[in-house]
XYZ file of C-alpha atoms in Angstrom:
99
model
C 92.666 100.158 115.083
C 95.579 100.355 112.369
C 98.033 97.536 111.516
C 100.822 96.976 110.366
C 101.166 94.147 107.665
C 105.317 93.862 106.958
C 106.118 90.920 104.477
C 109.183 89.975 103.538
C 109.587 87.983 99.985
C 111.341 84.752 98.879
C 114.692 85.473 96.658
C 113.487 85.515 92.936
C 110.335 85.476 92.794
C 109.545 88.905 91.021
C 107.880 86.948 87.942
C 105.527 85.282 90.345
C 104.829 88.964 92.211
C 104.589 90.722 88.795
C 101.777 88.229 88.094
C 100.123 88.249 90.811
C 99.648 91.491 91.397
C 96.350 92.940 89.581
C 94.717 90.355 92.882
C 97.127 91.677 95.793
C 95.937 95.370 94.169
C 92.232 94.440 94.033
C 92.213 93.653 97.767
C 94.188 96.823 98.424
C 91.893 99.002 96.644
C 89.480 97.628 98.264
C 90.744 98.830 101.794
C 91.271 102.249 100.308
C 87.671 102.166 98.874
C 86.325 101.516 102.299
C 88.622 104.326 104.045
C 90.505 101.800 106.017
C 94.123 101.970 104.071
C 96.761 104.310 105.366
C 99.478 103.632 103.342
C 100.706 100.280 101.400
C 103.680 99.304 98.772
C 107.213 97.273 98.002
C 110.504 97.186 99.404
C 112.340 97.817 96.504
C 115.846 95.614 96.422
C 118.035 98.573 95.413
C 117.705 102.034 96.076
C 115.857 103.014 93.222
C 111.896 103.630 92.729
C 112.340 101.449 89.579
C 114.486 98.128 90.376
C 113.866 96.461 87.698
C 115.321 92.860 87.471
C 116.286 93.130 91.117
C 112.875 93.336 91.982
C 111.827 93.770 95.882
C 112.200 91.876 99.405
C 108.886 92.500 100.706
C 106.004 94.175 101.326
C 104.215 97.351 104.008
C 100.494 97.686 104.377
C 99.106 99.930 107.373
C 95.268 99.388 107.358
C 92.726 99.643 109.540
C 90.848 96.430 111.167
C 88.846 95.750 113.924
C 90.786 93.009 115.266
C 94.478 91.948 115.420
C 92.652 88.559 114.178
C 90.813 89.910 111.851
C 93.836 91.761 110.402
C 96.011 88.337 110.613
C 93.138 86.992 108.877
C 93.309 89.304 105.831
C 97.361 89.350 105.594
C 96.641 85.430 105.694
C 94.669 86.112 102.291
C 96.946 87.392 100.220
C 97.787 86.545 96.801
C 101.551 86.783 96.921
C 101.004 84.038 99.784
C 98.871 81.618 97.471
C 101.630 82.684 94.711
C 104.639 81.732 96.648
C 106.297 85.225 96.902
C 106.388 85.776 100.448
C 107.867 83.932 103.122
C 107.306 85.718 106.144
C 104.535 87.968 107.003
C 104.279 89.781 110.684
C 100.809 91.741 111.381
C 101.664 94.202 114.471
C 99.194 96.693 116.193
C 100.275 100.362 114.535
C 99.711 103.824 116.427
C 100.229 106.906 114.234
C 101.934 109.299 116.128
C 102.772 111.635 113.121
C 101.616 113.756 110.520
C-alpha cells in the first residue's frame, strides 16, 4: 500500500538540511530503485522552485510499504530526523485516485 510521509521542518535549519541531504537522497533512491517511490521532495518557503536563503518548511514522500508500521518505521529513519531538521513527521495511508 502507498503512504504518505508529510514532514514539516524546524525554522532555520536549511544548513543542517543542505548537509544532510546526499543520506535523506540515498534512502530515497533507494525506494525508487526498488519501484516503491511515487513521488517525493521540499516545501519550498516562498513560492519559488529556487528559495534560496529562505529555504523550506518540510518535506512529501508517497512510497509504497507493506505496513503502516513498517512505513512509520522508515520515516522514523530519516536523516533530517538524526540532523535536527524536522520537527514533526505524520505517515498516513495514501490511495491514488488520479492520473
Amino acid at each position: 500500500m502507498l503512504y504518505a510521509i508529510i514532514s514539516e521542518d524546524h525554522p532555520g535549519t536549511l544548513e543542517q538540511r543542505m548537509s544532510a541531504r546526499p543520506d535523506h537522497l540515498a534512502r530515497l533512491e533507494a525506494l525508487r530503485d526498488a519501484g516503491r517511490l511515487l513521488v517525493a521532495g521540499p516545501h519550498p518557503a516562498i513560492d519559488s522552485e529556487d528559495p534560496g536563503p529562505a529555504g523550506f518548511t518540510g518535506s512529501l514522500v508517497i512510497a509504497e510499504f507493506e505496513s503502516l508500521p513498517q512505513a512509520q518505521s522508515w520515516a522514523d529513519q530519516d536523516p533530517y530526523i538524526k540532523a535536527g531538521v524536522y520537527r514533526k513527521v505524520m505517515v498516513k495511508p495514501y490511495k491514488k485516485v488520479l492520473p
